[in-house]
Amino acid sequence: MSRNVTRAAAVATAMALLSPLAARADAANGERLARQWCASCHVVNGGGMAAAIPQGPPSFRTIAGHLNPDQTRAFLSRPHGAMPDLALTRAEIDDLVAYIGNLR
Ligand code: HEC
């Protein structure tokens, strides 16, 4: 198990080093972060039955519809809701903003 994790980390590092896009926002990573950190409160993928639930925080598709990327970035630079000790790095915020922007 830990060997697989180590190997995955090594592959990810190699890809990051090899990719000329490494410094750019990565919407796929944003989706992964969203599923991990945001899906407990938000509908992150814009689909499925949960999208029909009228209460609760806005879905990411709704957010994409009324916040532009700069507004989303500004919002995410502070904690909100009851978000537990979640300190996002600038790169993570950029990835999330890229993912949310793609739902538009
Ligand atoms: C513990 C629950 C919770 C978690 C986890 C959470 N949110 Fe939220 N979020 C809320 C609530 C509640 C609101 C609406 C109230 C507010 O603005 O504080 C909100 C609002 C937002 C808004 C503004 C929506 C608008 O229409 O202005 C954005 C953007 C957002 N969340 C993004 C995220 C992202 C990205 C994550 C994951 C990194 C996340 N949230 C995790 C509860 C949560």
mmCIF file of N, CA and C and ligand atoms in Angstrom:
data_model
loop_
_atom_site.group_PDB
_atom_site.id
_atom_site.type_symbol
_atom_site.label_atom_id
_atom_site.label_comp_id
_atom_site.label_asym_id
_atom_site.label_seq_id
_atom_site.Cartn_x
_atom_site.Cartn_y
_atom_site.Cartn_z
ATOM 1 N N MET A 1 0.839 -1.200 0.000
ATOM 2 C CA MET A 1 0.000 0.000 0.000
ATOM 3 C C MET A 1 0.867 1.240 0.000
ATOM 4 N N SER A 2 1.744 1.365 1.022
ATOM 5 C CA SER A 2 2.552 2.578 1.067
ATOM 6 C C SER A 2 3.507 2.609 -0.118
ATOM 7 N N ARG A 3 3.886 1.423 -0.610
ATOM 8 C CA ARG A 3 4.748 1.419 -1.784
ATOM 9 C C ARG A 3 3.995 2.002 -2.990
ATOM 10 N N ASN A 4 2.711 1.627 -3.125
ATOM 11 C CA ASN A 4 1.929 2.188 -4.229
ATOM 12 C C ASN A 4 1.786 3.696 -4.105
ATOM 13 N N VAL A 5 1.577 4.150 -2.884
ATOM 14 C CA VAL A 5 1.441 5.594 -2.677
ATOM 15 C C VAL A 5 2.736 6.287 -3.078
ATOM 16 N N THR A 6 3.858 5.691 -2.659
ATOM 17 C CA THR A 6 5.152 6.277 -3.006
ATOM 18 C C THR A 6 5.315 6.330 -4.516
ATOM 19 N N ARG A 7 4.943 5.233 -5.186
ATOM 20 C CA ARG A 7 5.094 5.204 -6.630
ATOM 21 C C ARG A 7 4.179 6.246 -7.286
ATOM 22 N N ALA A 8 2.944 6.349 -6.789
ATOM 23 C CA ALA A 8 2.032 7.343 -7.357
ATOM 24 C C ALA A 8 2.591 8.743 -7.179
ATOM 25 N N ALA A 9 3.186 8.991 -6.014
ATOM 26 C CA ALA A 9 3.769 10.305 -5.774
ATOM 27 C C ALA A 9 4.934 10.545 -6.724
ATOM 28 N N ALA A 10 5.737 9.499 -6.946
ATOM 29 C CA ALA A 10 6.877 9.651 -7.842
ATOM 30 C C ALA A 10 6.402 9.945 -9.261
ATOM 31 N N VAL A 11 5.347 9.229 -9.694
ATOM 32 C CA VAL A 11 4.825 9.456 -11.042
ATOM 33 C C VAL A 11 4.270 10.867 -11.150
ATOM 34 N N ALA A 12 3.535 11.278 -10.130
ATOM 35 C CA ALA A 12 2.956 12.624 -10.164
ATOM 36 C C ALA A 12 4.054 13.678 -10.213
ATOM 37 N N THR A 13 5.102 13.460 -9.430
ATOM 38 C CA THR A 13 6.211 14.418 -9.434
ATOM 39 C C THR A 13 6.866 14.458 -10.804
ATOM 40 N N ALA A 14 7.087 13.259 -11.381
ATOM 41 C CA ALA A 14 7.723 13.216 -12.697
ATOM 42 C C ALA A 14 6.858 13.943 -13.724
ATOM 43 N N MET A 15 5.545 13.708 -13.660
ATOM 44 C CA MET A 15 4.662 14.368 -14.618
ATOM 45 C C MET A 15 4.702 15.881 -14.428
ATOM 46 N N ALA A 16 4.722 16.304 -13.177
ATOM 47 C CA ALA A 16 4.743 17.738 -12.917
ATOM 48 C C ALA A 16 6.025 18.353 -13.456
ATOM 49 N N LEU A 17 7.133 17.608 -13.309
ATOM 50 C CA LEU A 17 8.407 18.150 -13.776
ATOM 51 C C LEU A 17 8.474 18.157 -15.302
ATOM 52 N N LEU A 18 7.857 17.141 -15.914
ATOM 53 C CA LEU A 18 7.957 17.020 -17.367
ATOM 54 C C LEU A 18 6.962 17.914 -18.089
ATOM 55 N N SER A 19 5.849 18.209 -17.422
ATOM 56 C CA SER A 19 4.797 18.924 -18.133
ATOM 57 C C SER A 19 5.074 20.419 -18.194
ATOM 58 N N PRO A 20 5.045 20.969 -19.393
ATOM 59 C CA PRO A 20 5.215 22.419 -19.499
ATOM 60 C C PRO A 20 4.021 23.169 -18.919
ATOM 61 N N LEU A 21 2.925 22.432 -18.693
ATOM 62 C CA LEU A 21 1.721 23.076 -18.165
ATOM 63 C C LEU A 21 1.672 22.988 -16.640
ATOM 64 N N ALA A 22 2.715 22.479 -16.021
ATOM 65 C CA ALA A 22 2.664 22.197 -14.592
ATOM 66 C C ALA A 22 2.277 23.419 -13.771
ATOM 67 N N ALA A 23 2.688 24.586 -14.203
ATOM 68 C CA ALA A 23 2.419 25.781 -13.412
ATOM 69 C C ALA A 23 1.011 26.337 -13.663
ATOM 70 N N ARG A 24 0.320 25.783 -14.660
ATOM 71 C CA ARG A 24 -0.997 26.309 -14.995
ATOM 72 C C ARG A 24 -2.073 25.598 -14.187
ATOM 73 N N ALA A 25 -3.232 26.225 -14.104
ATOM 74 C CA ALA A 25 -4.341 25.629 -13.371
ATOM 75 C C ALA A 25 -4.730 24.297 -14.003
ATOM 76 N N ASP A 26 -5.100 23.366 -13.175
ATOM 77 C CA ASP A 26 -5.390 22.004 -13.600
ATOM 78 C C ASP A 26 -6.821 21.660 -13.161
ATOM 79 N N ALA A 27 -7.749 21.746 -14.100
ATOM 80 C CA ALA A 27 -9.158 21.544 -13.761
ATOM 81 C C ALA A 27 -9.422 20.125 -13.267
ATOM 82 N N ALA A 28 -8.667 19.152 -13.793
ATOM 83 C CA ALA A 28 -8.869 17.772 -13.350
ATOM 84 C C ALA A 28 -8.485 17.636 -11.875
ATOM 85 N N ASN A 29 -7.394 18.303 -11.499
ATOM 86 C CA ASN A 29 -7.033 18.288 -10.081
ATOM 87 C C ASN A 29 -8.078 19.060 -9.269
ATOM 88 N N GLY A 30 -8.607 20.128 -9.843
ATOM 89 C CA GLY A 30 -9.659 20.877 -9.167
ATOM 90 C C GLY A 30 -10.866 19.997 -8.891
ATOM 91 N N GLU A 31 -11.204 19.156 -9.865
ATOM 92 C CA GLU A 31 -12.338 18.248 -9.658
ATOM 93 C C GLU A 31 -12.029 17.268 -8.526
ATOM 94 N N ARG A 32 -10.811 16.772 -8.519
ATOM 95 C CA ARG A 32 -10.423 15.841 -7.453
ATOM 96 C C ARG A 32 -10.509 16.525 -6.090
ATOM 97 N N LEU A 33 -10.001 17.758 -6.007
ATOM 98 C CA LEU A 33 -10.066 18.516 -4.753
ATOM 99 C C LEU A 33 -11.520 18.761 -4.354
ATOM 100 N N ALA A 34 -12.343 19.099 -5.342
ATOM 101 C CA ALA A 34 -13.746 19.390 -5.049
ATOM 102 C C ALA A 34 -14.444 18.160 -4.480
ATOM 103 N N ARG A 35 -14.182 16.992 -5.086
ATOM 104 C CA ARG A 35 -14.811 15.769 -4.587
ATOM 105 C C ARG A 35 -14.326 15.468 -3.176
ATOM 106 N N GLN A 36 -13.070 15.765 -2.925
ATOM 107 C CA GLN A 36 -12.501 15.440 -1.618
ATOM 108 C C GLN A 36 -12.955 16.423 -0.542
ATOM 109 N N TRP A 37 -12.955 17.716 -0.852
ATOM 110 C CA TRP A 37 -13.133 18.727 0.185
ATOM 111 C C TRP A 37 -14.471 19.444 0.156
ATOM 112 N N CYS A 38 -15.129 19.460 -0.961
ATOM 113 C CA CYS A 38 -16.307 20.316 -1.092
ATOM 114 C C CYS A 38 -17.606 19.527 -1.222
ATOM 115 N N ALA A 39 -17.521 18.263 -1.663
ATOM 116 C CA ALA A 39 -18.723 17.514 -2.004
ATOM 117 C C ALA A 39 -19.581 17.191 -0.789
ATOM 118 N N SER A 40 -19.021 17.299 0.422
ATOM 119 C CA SER A 40 -19.842 17.017 1.594
ATOM 120 C C SER A 40 -20.921 18.079 1.766
ATOM 121 N N CYS A 41 -20.718 19.262 1.231
ATOM 122 C CA CYS A 41 -21.716 20.324 1.332
ATOM 123 C C CYS A 41 -22.280 20.746 -0.022
ATOM 124 N N HIS A 42 -21.445 20.764 -1.050
ATOM 125 C CA HIS A 42 -21.879 21.267 -2.353
ATOM 126 C C HIS A 42 -22.119 20.125 -3.323
ATOM 127 N N VAL A 43 -23.074 20.311 -4.242
ATOM 128 C CA VAL A 43 -23.154 19.447 -5.407
ATOM 129 C C VAL A 43 -22.052 19.921 -6.350
ATOM 130 N N VAL A 44 -21.037 19.095 -6.561
ATOM 131 C CA VAL A 44 -19.890 19.592 -7.311
ATOM 132 C C VAL A 44 -19.968 19.292 -8.801
ATOM 133 N N ASN A 45 -20.724 18.266 -9.207
ATOM 134 C CA ASN A 45 -20.633 17.887 -10.616
ATOM 135 C C ASN A 45 -21.826 18.356 -11.441
ATOM 136 N N GLY A 46 -22.741 19.063 -10.808
ATOM 137 C CA GLY A 46 -23.844 19.640 -11.576
ATOM 138 C C GLY A 46 -24.901 18.642 -11.999
ATOM 139 N N GLY A 47 -24.776 17.392 -11.663
ATOM 140 C CA GLY A 47 -25.743 16.401 -12.127
ATOM 141 C C GLY A 47 -26.278 15.552 -10.996
ATOM 142 N N GLY A 48 -27.060 14.570 -11.358
ATOM 143 C CA GLY A 48 -27.527 13.614 -10.371
ATOM 144 C C GLY A 48 -28.683 14.132 -9.540
ATOM 145 N N MET A 49 -29.205 13.267 -8.691
ATOM 146 C CA MET A 49 -30.385 13.614 -7.912
ATOM 147 C C MET A 49 -30.113 14.744 -6.930
ATOM 148 N N ALA A 50 -28.903 14.778 -6.397
ATOM 149 C CA ALA A 50 -28.613 15.784 -5.380
ATOM 150 C C ALA A 50 -28.811 17.193 -5.931
ATOM 151 N N ALA A 51 -28.687 17.342 -7.248
ATOM 152 C CA ALA A 51 -28.824 18.670 -7.841
ATOM 153 C C ALA A 51 -30.231 19.205 -7.642
ATOM 154 N N ALA A 52 -31.195 18.311 -7.366
ATOM 155 C CA ALA A 52 -32.577 18.748 -7.215
ATOM 156 C C ALA A 52 -32.896 19.202 -5.800
ATOM 157 N N ILE A 53 -31.985 19.013 -4.862
ATOM 158 C CA ILE A 53 -32.238 19.422 -3.489
ATOM 159 C C ILE A 53 -32.213 20.937 -3.400
ATOM 160 N N PRO A 54 -33.344 21.534 -2.994
ATOM 161 C CA PRO A 54 -33.421 22.996 -3.047
ATOM 162 C C PRO A 54 -32.672 23.717 -1.941
ATOM 163 N N GLN A 55 -32.505 23.099 -0.782
ATOM 164 C CA GLN A 55 -31.787 23.786 0.279
ATOM 165 C C GLN A 55 -30.298 23.526 0.187
ATOM 166 N N GLY A 56 -29.578 24.191 1.056
ATOM 167 C CA GLY A 56 -28.154 23.928 1.119
ATOM 168 C C GLY A 56 -27.358 24.880 0.271
ATOM 169 N N PRO A 57 -26.052 24.786 0.357
ATOM 170 C CA PRO A 57 -25.199 25.702 -0.390
ATOM 171 C C PRO A 57 -25.376 25.508 -1.894
ATOM 172 N N PRO A 58 -25.086 26.527 -2.673
ATOM 173 C CA PRO A 58 -25.277 26.439 -4.117
ATOM 174 C C PRO A 58 -24.393 25.356 -4.739
ATOM 175 N N SER A 59 -24.916 24.708 -5.775
ATOM 176 C CA SER A 59 -24.093 23.751 -6.515
ATOM 177 C C SER A 59 -22.972 24.499 -7.230
ATOM 178 N N PHE A 60 -21.947 23.772 -7.619
ATOM 179 C CA PHE A 60 -20.842 24.434 -8.306
ATOM 180 C C PHE A 60 -21.286 24.983 -9.660
ATOM 181 N N ARG A 61 -22.280 24.335 -10.271
ATOM 182 C CA ARG A 61 -22.755 24.884 -11.548
ATOM 183 C C ARG A 61 -23.453 26.224 -11.318
ATOM 184 N N THR A 62 -24.233 26.302 -10.241
ATOM 185 C CA THR A 62 -24.860 27.585 -9.904
ATOM 186 C C THR A 62 -23.796 28.642 -9.637
ATOM 187 N N ILE A 63 -22.784 28.244 -8.889
ATOM 188 C CA ILE A 63 -21.695 29.177 -8.591
ATOM 189 C C ILE A 63 -21.043 29.649 -9.890
ATOM 190 N N ALA A 64 -20.798 28.693 -10.793
ATOM 191 C CA ALA A 64 -20.159 29.055 -12.066
ATOM 192 C C ALA A 64 -21.011 30.069 -12.826
ATOM 193 N N GLY A 65 -22.332 29.989 -12.617
ATOM 194 C CA GLY A 65 -23.223 30.885 -13.336
ATOM 195 C C GLY A 65 -23.249 32.302 -12.794
ATOM 196 N N HIS A 66 -22.880 32.509 -11.538
ATOM 197 C CA HIS A 66 -23.011 33.870 -11.029
ATOM 198 C C HIS A 66 -21.753 34.461 -10.394
ATOM 199 N N LEU A 67 -20.689 33.675 -10.303
ATOM 200 C CA LEU A 67 -19.420 34.261 -9.858
ATOM 201 C C LEU A 67 -18.410 34.113 -10.992
ATOM 202 N N ASN A 68 -17.702 35.181 -11.312
ATOM 203 C CA ASN A 68 -16.646 35.021 -12.312
ATOM 204 C C ASN A 68 -15.407 34.444 -11.619
ATOM 205 N N PRO A 69 -14.413 34.013 -12.400
ATOM 206 C CA PRO A 69 -13.247 33.356 -11.785
ATOM 207 C C PRO A 69 -12.567 34.209 -10.711
ATOM 208 N N ASP A 70 -12.481 35.509 -10.934
ATOM 209 C CA ASP A 70 -11.833 36.359 -9.922
ATOM 210 C C ASP A 70 -12.631 36.378 -8.625
ATOM 211 N N GLN A 71 -13.941 36.453 -8.740
ATOM 212 C CA GLN A 71 -14.792 36.453 -7.550
ATOM 213 C C GLN A 71 -14.692 35.117 -6.817
ATOM 214 N N THR A 72 -14.676 34.033 -7.599
ATOM 215 C CA THR A 72 -14.567 32.713 -6.984
ATOM 216 C C THR A 72 -13.236 32.593 -6.249
ATOM 217 N N ARG A 73 -12.182 33.066 -6.884
ATOM 218 C CA ARG A 73 -10.849 32.999 -6.277
ATOM 219 C C ARG A 73 -10.816 33.812 -4.976
ATOM 220 N N ALA A 74 -11.391 34.995 -5.026
ATOM 221 C CA ALA A 74 -11.403 35.844 -3.834
ATOM 222 C C ALA A 74 -12.184 35.167 -2.712
ATOM 223 N N PHE A 75 -13.324 34.593 -3.080
ATOM 224 C CA PHE A 75 -14.145 33.931 -2.068
ATOM 225 C C PHE A 75 -13.380 32.792 -1.414
ATOM 226 N N LEU A 76 -12.653 32.022 -2.223
ATOM 227 C CA LEU A 76 -11.977 30.828 -1.714
ATOM 228 C C LEU A 76 -10.711 31.142 -0.935
ATOM 229 N N SER A 77 -10.269 32.384 -0.973
ATOM 230 C CA SER A 77 -9.066 32.705 -0.213
ATOM 231 C C SER A 77 -9.384 32.868 1.268
ATOM 232 N N ARG A 78 -10.668 32.827 1.624
ATOM 233 C CA ARG A 78 -11.069 32.845 3.028
ATOM 234 C C ARG A 78 -11.894 31.591 3.326
ATOM 235 N N PRO A 79 -11.893 31.141 4.579
ATOM 236 C CA PRO A 79 -12.781 30.027 4.934
ATOM 237 C C PRO A 79 -14.232 30.470 4.851
ATOM 238 N N HIS A 80 -15.148 29.541 4.662
ATOM 239 C CA HIS A 80 -16.560 29.917 4.592
ATOM 240 C C HIS A 80 -17.407 28.761 5.070
ATOM 241 N N GLY A 81 -18.715 29.024 5.208
ATOM 242 C CA GLY A 81 -19.601 27.997 5.704
ATOM 243 C C GLY A 81 -19.019 27.490 7.017
ATOM 244 N N ALA A 82 -19.040 26.191 7.171
ATOM 245 C CA ALA A 82 -18.381 25.614 8.333
ATOM 246 C C ALA A 82 -17.192 24.812 7.847
ATOM 247 N N MET A 83 -16.542 25.308 6.803
ATOM 248 C CA MET A 83 -15.427 24.583 6.212
ATOM 249 C C MET A 83 -14.365 24.314 7.266
ATOM 250 N N PRO A 84 -14.124 23.047 7.525
ATOM 251 C CA PRO A 84 -13.193 22.684 8.594
ATOM 252 C C PRO A 84 -11.753 22.949 8.180
ATOM 253 N N ASP A 85 -11.036 23.694 8.996
ATOM 254 C CA ASP A 85 -9.587 23.900 8.839
ATOM 255 C C ASP A 85 -9.049 23.650 7.452
ATOM 256 N N LEU A 86 -9.735 24.107 6.476
ATOM 257 C CA LEU A 86 -9.289 23.804 5.119
ATOM 258 C C LEU A 86 -8.563 25.016 4.577
ATOM 259 N N ALA A 87 -7.254 24.961 4.585
ATOM 260 C CA ALA A 87 -6.468 26.058 4.034
ATOM 261 C C ALA A 87 -6.010 25.656 2.642
ATOM 262 N N LEU A 88 -6.579 26.273 1.645
ATOM 263 C CA LEU A 88 -6.230 25.941 0.271
ATOM 264 C C LEU A 88 -5.015 26.758 -0.161
ATOM 265 N N THR A 89 -4.119 26.124 -0.888
ATOM 266 C CA THR A 89 -2.989 26.874 -1.442
ATOM 267 C C THR A 89 -3.471 27.655 -2.666
ATOM 268 N N ARG A 90 -2.675 28.614 -3.095
ATOM 269 C CA ARG A 90 -3.038 29.371 -4.304
ATOM 270 C C ARG A 90 -3.219 28.443 -5.491
ATOM 271 N N ALA A 91 -2.331 27.446 -5.621
ATOM 272 C CA ALA A 91 -2.423 26.517 -6.748
ATOM 273 C C ALA A 91 -3.720 25.708 -6.671
ATOM 274 N N GLU A 92 -4.090 25.294 -5.438
ATOM 275 C CA GLU A 92 -5.326 24.523 -5.291
ATOM 276 C C GLU A 92 -6.537 25.392 -5.632
ATOM 277 N N ILE A 93 -6.496 26.638 -5.201
ATOM 278 C CA ILE A 93 -7.599 27.545 -5.529
ATOM 279 C C ILE A 93 -7.690 27.715 -7.044
ATOM 280 N N ASP A 94 -6.556 27.905 -7.711
ATOM 281 C CA ASP A 94 -6.577 28.054 -9.167
ATOM 282 C C ASP A 94 -7.170 26.818 -9.840
ATOM 283 N N ASP A 95 -6.813 25.633 -9.332
ATOM 284 C CA ASP A 95 -7.338 24.400 -9.917
ATOM 285 C C ASP A 95 -8.848 24.317 -9.712
ATOM 286 N N LEU A 96 -9.311 24.676 -8.506
ATOM 287 C CA LEU A 96 -10.751 24.648 -8.235
ATOM 288 C C LEU A 96 -11.478 25.667 -9.105
ATOM 289 N N VAL A 97 -10.899 26.851 -9.249
ATOM 290 C CA VAL A 97 -11.528 27.885 -10.076
ATOM 291 C C VAL A 97 -11.607 27.405 -11.527
ATOM 292 N N ALA A 98 -10.562 26.723 -11.996
ATOM 293 C CA ALA A 98 -10.579 26.197 -13.362
ATOM 294 C C ALA A 98 -11.680 25.153 -13.512
ATOM 295 N N TYR A 99 -11.797 24.289 -12.506
ATOM 296 C CA TYR A 99 -12.834 23.247 -12.573
ATOM 297 C C TYR A 99 -14.232 23.879 -12.562
ATOM 298 N N ILE A 100 -14.462 24.787 -11.624
ATOM 299 C CA ILE A 100 -15.782 25.418 -11.534
ATOM 300 C C ILE A 100 -16.068 26.184 -12.823
ATOM 301 N N GLY A 101 -15.059 26.869 -13.353
ATOM 302 C CA GLY A 101 -15.254 27.613 -14.609
ATOM 303 C C GLY A 101 -15.677 26.720 -15.759
ATOM 304 N N ASN A 102 -15.192 25.485 -15.758
ATOM 305 C CA ASN A 102 -15.549 24.564 -16.836
ATOM 306 C C ASN A 102 -17.004 24.106 -16.763
ATOM 307 N N LEU A 103 -17.650 24.295 -15.612
ATOM 308 C CA LEU A 103 -19.060 23.875 -15.464
ATOM 309 C C LEU A 103 -20.006 24.899 -16.065
ATOM 310 N N ARG A 104 -19.503 26.042 -16.365
ATOM 311 C CA ARG A 104 -20.301 27.148 -16.867
ATOM 312 C C ARG A 104 -21.093 26.750 -18.104
HETATM 313 C C1 HEC B 1 -19.065 22.586 5.619
HETATM 314 C C2 HEC B 1 -19.794 22.849 4.406
HETATM 315 C C3 HEC B 1 -19.048 23.442 3.231
HETATM 316 C C4 HEC B 1 -17.894 22.957 2.647
HETATM 317 C C5 HEC B 1 -17.052 21.754 3.051
HETATM 318 C C6 HEC B 1 -17.639 23.834 1.508
HETATM 319 N N1 HEC B 1 -18.599 24.792 1.419
HETATM 320 FE FE1 HEC B 1 -18.698 26.258 0.008
HETATM 321 N N2 HEC B 1 -20.347 27.021 0.921
HETATM 322 C C7 HEC B 1 -20.972 26.482 2.028
HETATM 323 C C8 HEC B 1 -22.104 27.317 2.390
HETATM 324 C C9 HEC B 1 -23.048 27.056 3.554
HETATM 325 C C10 HEC B 1 -22.129 28.371 1.453
HETATM 326 C C11 HEC B 1 -23.115 29.531 1.390
HETATM 327 C C12 HEC B 1 -22.946 30.441 2.560
HETATM 328 C C13 HEC B 1 -21.665 31.188 2.540
HETATM 329 O O1 HEC B 1 -21.408 31.889 1.545
HETATM 330 O O2 HEC B 1 -20.886 31.114 3.524
HETATM 331 C C14 HEC B 1 -21.008 28.172 0.563
HETATM 332 C C15 HEC B 1 -20.683 29.006 -0.480
HETATM 333 C C16 HEC B 1 -19.648 28.800 -1.384
HETATM 334 C C17 HEC B 1 -19.305 29.683 -2.492
HETATM 335 C C18 HEC B 1 -19.986 31.015 -2.826
HETATM 336 C C19 HEC B 1 -21.277 30.714 -3.508
HETATM 337 C C20 HEC B 1 -21.996 31.948 -3.970
HETATM 338 O O3 HEC B 1 -23.008 31.724 -4.612
HETATM 339 O O4 HEC B 1 -21.577 33.080 -3.699
HETATM 340 C C21 HEC B 1 -18.251 29.128 -3.142
HETATM 341 C C22 HEC B 1 -17.520 29.662 -4.369
HETATM 342 C C23 HEC B 1 -17.936 27.886 -2.453
HETATM 343 N N3 HEC B 1 -18.788 27.716 -1.385
HETATM 344 C C24 HEC B 1 -16.944 27.027 -2.826
HETATM 345 C C25 HEC B 1 -16.522 25.926 -2.087
HETATM 346 C C26 HEC B 1 -15.380 25.103 -2.414
HETATM 347 C C27 HEC B 1 -14.505 25.278 -3.662
HETATM 348 C C28 HEC B 1 -15.275 24.179 -1.442
HETATM 349 C C29 HEC B 1 -14.227 23.099 -1.295
HETATM 350 C C30 HEC B 1 -12.850 23.549 -1.263
HETATM 351 C C31 HEC B 1 -16.345 24.407 -0.500
HETATM 352 N N4 HEC B 1 -17.086 25.472 -0.923
HETATM 353 C C32 HEC B 1 -16.566 23.656 0.647
HETATM 354 C C33 HEC B 1 -20.614 25.347 2.695
HETATM 355 C C34 HEC B 1 -19.479 24.594 2.450
#
